[in-house]
């Protein structure tokens, strides 16, 4: 499996660290109810099919990447930098 | 039909014409007292103990493919009770005791072989951790012993003891650990459940869970609607999708884990050996193949096949530990879909929906759990109360902070 990093181009899977589902991007407010934090950290839709998840280009440019891919076929559909997304905060 | 040595002998004399199918090919009835979704090891053992221990008779197991086609027939079959944390410790202890009586219980040869498992350590820190774990295991009532290097060298002369990176300092041994024939465990429970009247319905995919007024009333399947008073979701790697039918999100992310087997060789490895550095473990099957594996591939996946980086890592770890296997040819590799939880421990609990229960989150260690999981899930479904050895496997423990993180790797699904 390869991911095409927007900065570095197509790179081997070994260069990337996998974090988890895109839920990690939706961080609740510090005072949000415990259920919101549970949702953010633990509960997963865990879809068989096209999903978005977070990877880190550890062996490359050190970007956090949001990857759209198919969990049944391992096909990678798109890779974008988290920092480049609209409304992305620091 | 009861199996026995005498039966094998007489059948041999008369052309093996008297054998009958091990279970009926049941068609779904309109209604059951209890329906189990998933005909893997856990679903089958749950149905068996519901009938055996709790006297329920009107039970169905619904399996979308064929019995034993999931992880129960894809794993590397290690059976052990060397857990450390309360919650896991008493549960796996109970499971191993059930394993030790399983063949008599089921009248079925599951080829359970208590050949022992040694987990090697490679530093002073790992040795301290192993001694502490061994003490906890002994306190639980199970067996563990620390083996020093001279003893190990006698038992396993083929290990590379003095490699510069990971010299072997010793190992934690559990003699009662071992392996079993994975398919036979599914088949044995299937046959036992069938004989107690359980309907085993194959090629029957559950496509919906019917809920009325906060209570489960049945399921929709590819073979029609089935009413049920109680429903158990026991779908291992597919737990997320099954729970979604009830509008639930589980603390589970599905990952791929691979296994590898070589051509058949003369007997050379007579127990299970686990490398303490890098994830690698190995045993030899009764057919002679070296069966080995390592970590999950680390990214969410529903493909029942893995990728090359993990394969490469596992081969490297194997060569580091025991260079003698380098000449063996790998015959096959495959993958299974693992229901990974954020603490690496399982869930056996009620849901917020009346009559709907969940048994999931077995990560890559659910084979050894099959007897106790069925035992405890059946107890829960029949009595409404958690069994005492599974009382900590709560669905809400992540929200309440009562994690059972055996490896201490943190609250992330792929780190266990
Ligand atoms: C490579 C590998 C190595 C492993 N090694 C070990 C080991 O050494 N020791 C150990 O203890 N564990 C090991 N495991 C883990 C163990 O195999 C699993 O944890 C365990 O088998 C899971 O429970 P199960 O048997 O019920 O799962 P499965 O056999 O996967 O059963 C689940 C069943 O549910 C069915 N299903 C899913 N969705 C539906 C639906 N909608 N309707 C109807 N049916 C449905 C599936 O078809 C499947 O048959 C390993 C796993 C793998 C993949
Ligand atoms: Zn990059």
XYZ file of C-alpha atoms and ligand atoms in Angstrom:
560
model
C 0.000 0.000 0.000
C 1.201 3.487 -0.864
C -0.045 6.898 0.133
C 0.500 9.912 -2.086
C 1.554 12.656 0.287
C 0.613 16.087 -1.110
C 4.100 17.329 -0.291
C 6.296 14.278 -0.847
C 4.507 12.302 -3.563
C 3.793 8.548 -3.564
C 5.473 6.900 -0.597
C 5.594 3.429 0.889
C 3.240 2.599 3.735
C 6.241 2.082 6.026
C 6.878 5.831 6.118
C 3.549 6.517 7.792
C 2.244 6.169 11.312
C -1.445 5.306 11.605
C -3.454 7.102 14.246
C -7.111 6.223 13.638
C -10.487 7.362 12.398
C -11.225 10.985 11.492
C -13.173 11.200 14.773
C -9.860 12.321 16.249
C -10.247 15.609 14.339
C -13.508 16.473 16.065
C -12.163 17.391 19.453
C -14.860 18.376 21.939
C -14.591 21.478 24.078
C -12.709 20.837 27.331
C -15.943 21.191 29.307
C -18.039 19.074 26.913
C -19.974 16.233 28.540
C -18.136 12.980 29.113
C -20.257 11.326 26.383
C -18.774 13.667 23.791
C -15.256 12.687 24.853
C -16.180 9.006 24.791
C -17.460 9.497 21.253
C -14.292 11.291 20.236
C -11.793 8.883 21.772
C -13.395 5.450 21.821
C -16.614 4.901 19.886
C -16.218 4.233 16.189
C -18.566 3.888 13.201
C -16.043 1.346 11.941
C -17.411 1.218 8.431
C -16.582 -1.468 5.893
C -16.146 0.670 2.804
C -14.948 4.215 2.141
C -13.712 5.943 5.281
C -11.448 8.832 6.249
C -8.647 8.336 8.715
C -5.552 10.040 10.051
C -1.983 9.194 9.162
C 1.249 10.940 10.054
C 4.092 11.191 7.556
C 6.671 10.219 10.107
C 9.365 9.199 7.633
C 8.800 12.239 5.427
C 7.509 15.771 5.834
C 5.895 15.242 9.272
C 2.459 16.286 8.007
C -0.738 14.954 9.483
C -2.769 13.556 6.606
C -6.456 12.836 6.168
C -6.719 9.798 3.912
C -9.893 8.736 2.122
C -9.670 5.042 1.395
C -11.633 1.829 1.095
C -11.240 -0.570 4.016
C -12.418 -3.542 1.956
C -10.120 -3.137 -1.064
C -7.294 -1.018 0.461
C -7.763 1.413 -2.446
C -6.569 4.911 -1.542
C -8.891 7.567 -3.007
C -7.373 10.811 -1.788
C -4.842 12.225 0.648
C -4.973 15.774 1.990
C -3.003 17.597 4.610
C -5.005 18.227 7.748
C -3.494 21.710 7.902
C -4.786 22.504 4.399
C -8.406 21.691 5.150
C -10.924 24.498 5.157
C -11.519 25.797 8.626
C -8.503 23.945 9.966
C -7.208 25.443 13.170
C -3.694 25.276 14.439
C -24.180 -40.248 17.493
C -21.486 -40.608 20.136
C -17.931 -40.783 18.918
C -15.618 -43.341 20.485
C -12.584 -45.453 19.721
C -14.875 -48.423 19.342
C -16.999 -46.539 16.810
C -13.933 -45.629 14.764
C -12.873 -49.273 14.832
C -16.211 -50.737 13.750
C -16.708 -48.088 11.083
C -13.284 -48.965 9.774
C -14.341 -52.580 9.479
C -17.524 -51.795 7.589
C -16.375 -49.223 5.065
C -17.130 -46.083 7.090
C -20.730 -46.124 5.863
C -22.313 -45.400 9.233
C -21.123 -41.825 9.797
C -23.840 -39.180 9.776
C -23.545 -35.379 9.450
C -22.321 -33.750 12.654
C -25.245 -31.306 12.714
C -28.589 -30.703 10.994
C -28.915 -28.138 8.229
C -31.674 -26.203 9.986
C -34.069 -23.807 8.263
C -35.081 -20.696 10.190
C -38.248 -20.848 12.279
C -40.516 -17.838 12.684
C -39.577 -17.239 16.317
C -36.891 -18.074 18.880
C -36.352 -17.380 22.559
C -32.776 -16.403 21.782
C -30.988 -15.609 18.543
C -27.198 -15.393 18.274
C -25.793 -13.320 15.413
C -22.535 -14.912 14.250
C -21.526 -18.548 13.977
C -17.907 -18.213 15.023
C -16.399 -19.788 18.111
C -18.043 -17.349 20.501
C -21.508 -17.522 18.925
C -21.480 -21.313 18.902
C -20.216 -21.647 22.466
C -22.796 -19.101 23.644
C -25.588 -21.143 22.062
C -24.167 -24.360 23.483
C -24.024 -23.069 27.071
C -27.430 -21.349 26.792
C -28.840 -24.802 26.090
C -26.542 -26.799 28.348
C -26.255 -24.601 31.443
C -29.519 -22.687 31.308
C -31.927 -25.142 29.720
C -33.004 -22.924 26.857
C -34.067 -25.003 23.880
C -35.497 -22.623 21.327
C -32.242 -21.035 20.135
C -30.819 -20.175 16.719
C -27.329 -19.227 15.581
C -27.459 -17.119 12.417
C -24.301 -17.209 10.323
C -23.923 -15.207 7.141
C -21.408 -17.603 5.618
C -20.519 -21.061 6.849
C -19.825 -22.107 10.436
C -16.207 -21.511 11.315
C -15.459 -19.418 8.222
C -14.471 -16.376 10.271
C -11.613 -15.839 12.666
C -12.245 -19.052 14.517
C -10.836 -20.882 11.490
C -8.081 -18.362 10.755
C -6.184 -17.962 13.999
C -2.913 -19.353 15.257
C -4.652 -21.323 18.028
C -2.716 -20.348 21.123
C -4.560 -21.186 24.324
C -3.111 -19.722 27.525
C -4.026 -18.084 30.817
C -1.094 -15.779 31.450
C -2.885 -12.475 31.899
C -1.971 -10.001 34.577
C -4.783 -7.555 35.242
C -7.890 -8.197 37.363
C -10.750 -8.705 34.935
C -8.654 -10.597 32.413
C -6.897 -12.792 34.952
C -9.948 -14.562 36.396
C -11.653 -14.780 33.012
C -8.832 -16.509 31.126
C -8.193 -18.720 34.127
C -11.798 -19.891 33.921
C -11.456 -20.404 30.178
C -8.354 -22.574 30.479
C -10.124 -24.774 33.027
C -12.993 -25.222 30.568
C -10.493 -26.066 27.815
C -9.024 -28.809 29.972
C -12.395 -30.571 30.082
C -13.632 -29.566 26.639
C -13.079 -32.779 24.717
C -14.948 -34.858 27.264
C -17.645 -32.203 27.516
C -18.231 -32.092 23.763
C -17.345 -35.720 22.949
C -15.182 -34.177 20.251
C -11.466 -34.205 19.603
C -10.442 -30.551 19.497
C -6.781 -31.621 19.597
C -6.131 -29.467 22.647
C -2.436 -29.882 23.315
C -0.950 -28.431 26.491
C 2.520 -28.273 25.056
C 3.449 -25.129 26.982
C 4.246 -21.591 25.953
C 7.394 -19.682 26.743
C 7.499 -15.903 26.451
C 11.113 -14.803 26.174
C 12.592 -11.724 27.789
C 15.611 -9.767 26.613
C 16.483 -7.165 29.239
C 16.514 -6.708 33.009
C 13.347 -4.647 32.795
C 11.537 -7.333 30.851
C 12.720 -9.933 33.348
C 11.290 -7.926 36.254
C 7.990 -7.551 34.423
C 7.904 -11.279 33.661
C 8.569 -12.226 37.285
C 5.813 -9.894 38.422
C 3.413 -11.311 35.855
C 4.338 -14.878 36.788
C 3.588 -14.111 40.441
C 0.205 -12.660 39.512
C -0.590 -15.764 37.462
C 0.377 -18.062 40.324
C -1.728 -15.988 42.718
C -4.667 -16.423 40.365
C -4.179 -20.182 40.729
C -2.606 -20.888 37.363
C 0.930 -21.980 36.616
C 3.942 -19.957 35.593
C 7.658 -20.423 36.006
C 10.755 -18.483 35.063
C 13.263 -20.402 32.968
C 16.910 -19.405 32.984
C 19.146 -19.489 29.928
C 20.816 -22.892 30.581
C 17.360 -24.476 30.891
C 16.160 -22.731 27.759
C 19.257 -23.874 25.870
C 18.429 -27.443 26.727
C 14.824 -27.091 25.633
C 15.379 -24.921 22.564
C 18.966 -25.274 21.338
C 18.008 -23.601 18.052
C 17.325 -20.119 19.447
C 19.954 -17.470 18.758
C 20.878 -16.590 22.339
C 23.754 -14.227 21.879
C 22.654 -11.931 19.106
C 23.935 -8.505 19.896
C 20.624 -6.670 19.651
C 18.240 -8.862 21.629
C 20.187 -11.408 23.689
C 17.873 -13.846 25.459
C 17.832 -13.346 29.254
C 15.301 -16.074 30.033
C 11.630 -16.835 29.608
C 8.301 -17.078 31.388
C 6.857 -20.502 30.862
C 3.298 -21.706 31.275
C 3.110 -25.466 30.994
C -0.673 -25.595 30.797
C -0.687 -23.277 27.780
C -0.688 -24.756 24.301
C -2.672 -25.028 21.103
C -5.837 -26.637 19.737
C -7.306 -27.434 16.340
C -9.253 -24.256 15.551
C -11.906 -25.656 13.173
C -12.537 -28.551 15.506
C -13.479 -26.147 18.274
C -16.148 -24.595 16.059
C -17.313 -27.997 14.857
C -17.351 -29.486 18.356
C -19.477 -26.679 19.785
C -21.706 -26.740 16.699
C -22.331 -30.440 17.056
C -22.894 -30.131 20.808
C -25.345 -27.259 20.364
C -27.180 -29.075 17.582
C -27.622 -32.123 19.788
C -29.212 -29.885 22.419
C -31.706 -28.642 19.832
C -30.048 -25.403 18.734
C -30.789 -24.468 15.093
C -27.552 -23.622 13.264
C -28.584 -21.568 10.252
C -25.888 -20.921 7.687
C -25.954 -18.547 4.706
C -28.225 -16.362 6.772
C -26.953 -12.806 7.066
C -28.577 -10.539 9.601
C -29.434 -7.281 7.824
C -31.451 -5.507 10.497
C -32.285 -5.601 14.184
C -35.923 -4.889 15.037
C -36.437 -2.734 18.085
C -39.812 -1.607 19.446
C -40.194 0.709 22.397
C -36.584 0.240 23.511
C -36.858 -3.542 23.367
C -35.480 -5.966 20.808
C -38.172 -8.018 19.070
C -36.325 -9.792 16.281
C -33.974 -9.590 13.334
C -34.205 -9.194 9.564
C -32.143 -11.667 7.601
C -31.439 -12.722 4.024
C -33.648 -15.710 4.839
C -36.563 -13.677 6.136
C -37.618 -11.988 9.361
C -37.112 -13.899 12.617
C -38.735 -12.906 15.885
C -36.640 -13.202 19.035
C -37.035 -12.365 22.705
C -33.301 -12.002 23.159
C -30.577 -11.266 20.646
C -26.833 -11.663 21.138
C -24.479 -9.802 18.796
C -21.413 -12.045 18.553
C -19.894 -10.994 15.245
C -16.198 -10.437 16.151
C -14.597 -8.338 13.373
C -18.012 -7.407 12.004
C -19.364 -6.240 15.370
C -19.358 -2.617 14.242
C -21.741 -3.285 11.394
C -24.055 -5.461 13.427
C -24.226 -2.889 16.231
C -24.959 -0.179 13.656
C -28.182 -2.053 12.858
C -29.231 -1.237 16.398
C -28.109 2.372 15.985
C -25.044 1.852 18.179
C -21.402 2.841 17.876
C -19.088 0.432 19.683
C -15.634 1.148 21.108
C -14.277 -1.100 18.363
C -12.196 -0.534 15.250
C -11.622 -3.472 12.888
C -8.067 -4.236 11.884
C -6.356 -6.890 9.859
C -4.033 -9.466 11.370
C -2.025 -11.928 9.338
C -0.742 -15.421 9.960
C 1.772 -17.560 8.116
C 2.422 -21.258 7.712
C 5.328 -23.157 6.208
C 5.475 -26.466 4.405
C 5.224 -29.512 6.649
C 8.463 -30.331 8.462
C 9.627 -33.067 10.796
C 8.840 -32.224 14.451
C 11.231 -29.510 15.607
C 9.319 -27.028 17.801
C 7.373 -28.772 20.518
C 5.803 -25.826 22.316
C 4.724 -22.274 21.631
C 7.577 -19.746 21.631
C 6.996 -15.997 21.812
C 9.694 -13.447 21.102
C 9.779 -10.652 23.655
C 11.151 -8.078 21.220
C 9.218 -7.378 18.070
C 6.032 -9.311 17.815
C 6.659 -12.886 16.767
C 5.346 -16.203 17.999
C 5.531 -19.705 16.583
C 4.325 -23.242 17.069
C 4.274 -26.362 14.936
C 0.992 -27.874 13.851
C 0.297 -31.584 13.973
C 0.662 -31.629 10.191
C 4.201 -30.296 10.611
C 3.741 -26.748 9.347
C 5.343 -23.973 11.355
C 2.493 -21.643 12.242
C 3.559 -18.137 13.143
C 2.388 -14.577 13.364
C 3.051 -11.112 14.643
C 1.229 -7.837 15.059
C -1.804 -6.444 13.306
C -1.105 -4.400 10.180
C -1.982 -1.282 12.263
C -4.555 0.397 9.996
C -8.322 -0.164 9.936
C -9.227 -2.837 7.393
C -11.902 -5.324 6.424
C -9.770 -7.109 3.835
C -9.086 -10.673 4.884
C -5.536 -10.303 3.579
C -2.665 -8.170 4.741
C 0.127 -6.080 3.368
C 3.820 -6.750 2.836
C 5.441 -4.506 5.496
C 4.084 -6.593 8.365
C 4.942 -9.808 6.577
C 8.507 -8.564 6.187
C 8.688 -7.525 9.844
C 7.448 -10.897 11.057
C 9.928 -12.776 8.867
C 12.753 -10.579 10.166
C 11.749 -11.159 13.770
C 11.580 -14.911 13.163
C 15.018 -14.948 11.560
C 16.443 -12.935 14.453
C 15.092 -15.353 17.010
C 15.626 -18.694 15.292
C 17.720 -18.536 12.122
C 17.054 -22.244 11.506
C 13.636 -21.464 10.028
C 15.185 -19.539 7.146
C 15.232 -22.610 4.939
C 11.551 -23.446 5.431
C 9.253 -22.357 2.619
C 6.215 -20.312 3.537
C 3.205 -22.003 1.997
C 0.401 -19.630 2.802
C -0.375 -16.326 4.469
C -3.828 -15.019 5.257
C -5.585 -12.452 7.376
C -8.502 -12.142 9.732
C -10.541 -9.144 10.807
C -9.870 -8.182 14.411
C -12.323 -6.280 16.607
C -9.826 -4.006 18.388
C -10.886 -2.081 21.503
C -9.099 0.950 22.982
C -7.712 -1.135 25.875
C -7.235 -4.473 24.148
C -9.782 -6.238 26.374
C -13.200 -7.600 25.385
C -16.818 -6.661 26.067
C -19.536 -8.999 27.343
C -22.469 -6.848 28.379
C -26.048 -5.731 27.961
C -26.796 -2.781 25.734
C -29.168 0.105 26.434
C -31.749 -1.833 24.394
C -33.728 -4.352 26.393
C -32.945 -7.933 25.348
C -29.973 -6.959 23.174
C -26.550 -8.187 24.311
C -23.046 -7.771 22.936
C -19.998 -10.013 23.017
C -17.187 -8.334 21.073
C -13.783 -6.715 21.181
C -11.717 -9.898 21.198
C -8.795 -8.236 19.516
C -6.369 -10.940 18.434
C -6.798 -13.069 21.530
C -10.301 -14.453 21.320
C -9.597 -18.060 20.412
C -8.519 -19.060 23.899
C -11.558 -17.194 25.219
C -14.133 -19.228 23.299
C -15.235 -21.528 26.152
C -15.427 -18.833 28.849
C -16.918 -16.229 26.544
C -19.764 -18.568 25.615
C -20.156 -19.546 29.249
C -20.375 -15.932 30.457
C -22.415 -14.579 27.542
C -24.939 -17.392 28.043
C -25.067 -16.582 31.758
C -25.683 -12.928 30.985
C -28.361 -13.593 28.363
C -30.160 -16.157 30.510
C -30.020 -14.411 33.889
C -29.591 -10.750 32.971
C -26.589 -10.577 35.314
C -22.917 -10.587 34.332
C -21.033 -13.729 35.249
C -18.529 -13.063 38.047
C -15.458 -13.799 35.931
C -16.617 -11.424 33.168
C -18.027 -8.687 35.379
C -15.369 -6.171 34.368
C -15.926 -6.513 30.606
C -18.367 -3.611 30.575
C -19.420 -1.748 27.481
C -19.210 1.628 29.194
C -15.822 1.146 30.851
C -14.109 3.541 28.471
C -16.508 6.303 29.415
C -16.153 5.564 33.120
C -12.380 5.154 32.962
C -12.220 1.503 34.071
C -9.935 0.377 31.291
C -8.223 -3.020 31.331
C -5.091 -2.163 29.393
C -3.044 -5.345 29.716
C -0.143 -4.047 27.633
C -0.226 -0.544 29.036
C -0.060 0.974 25.570
C -2.779 3.583 25.915
C -6.281 4.235 24.746
C -5.921 3.792 20.985
C -7.554 0.945 19.070
C -4.539 -0.217 17.093
C -1.991 -0.218 19.900
C -2.905 -3.482 21.591
C -4.269 -14.414 12.207
C -4.967 -14.546 13.526
C -4.324 -15.152 14.594
C -4.954 -15.274 15.827
N -4.320 -15.960 16.820
C -4.941 -16.189 17.994
C -4.319 -16.977 18.995
O -3.225 -17.519 18.797
N -4.957 -17.140 20.184
C -6.159 -16.573 20.424
O -6.670 -16.733 21.531
N -6.797 -15.832 19.482
C -6.227 -15.632 18.266
N -6.860 -14.893 17.290
C -8.142 -14.235 17.600
C -9.361 -15.126 17.455
O -9.298 -15.856 16.262
C -10.629 -14.249 17.473
O -10.581 -13.326 18.537
C -11.897 -15.072 17.651
O -11.917 -16.171 16.763
C -13.108 -14.176 17.408
O -14.323 -14.760 17.793
P -15.180 -15.740 16.839
O -14.528 -17.052 16.740
O -16.558 -15.752 17.356
O -15.094 -14.946 15.450
P -15.520 -15.351 13.995
O -15.146 -16.755 13.692
O -15.008 -14.289 13.102
O -17.107 -15.296 14.091
C -17.924 -14.203 13.784
C -18.964 -14.691 12.802
O -19.992 -13.735 12.646
C -20.457 -13.823 11.331
N -21.200 -12.609 11.003
C -20.710 -11.342 10.891
N -21.690 -10.499 10.544
C -22.830 -11.221 10.455
C -24.176 -10.900 10.135
N -24.558 -9.652 9.834
N -25.099 -11.916 10.131
C -24.733 -13.178 10.422
N -23.467 -13.535 10.728
C -22.535 -12.565 10.749
C -19.187 -13.995 10.531
O -19.449 -14.528 9.243
C -18.379 -14.924 11.415
O -18.523 -16.289 11.064
C -6.256 -14.743 16.021
C -6.898 -14.130 14.958
C -6.283 -14.038 13.708
C -7.017 -13.413 12.549
Zn 4.967 13.997 3.286
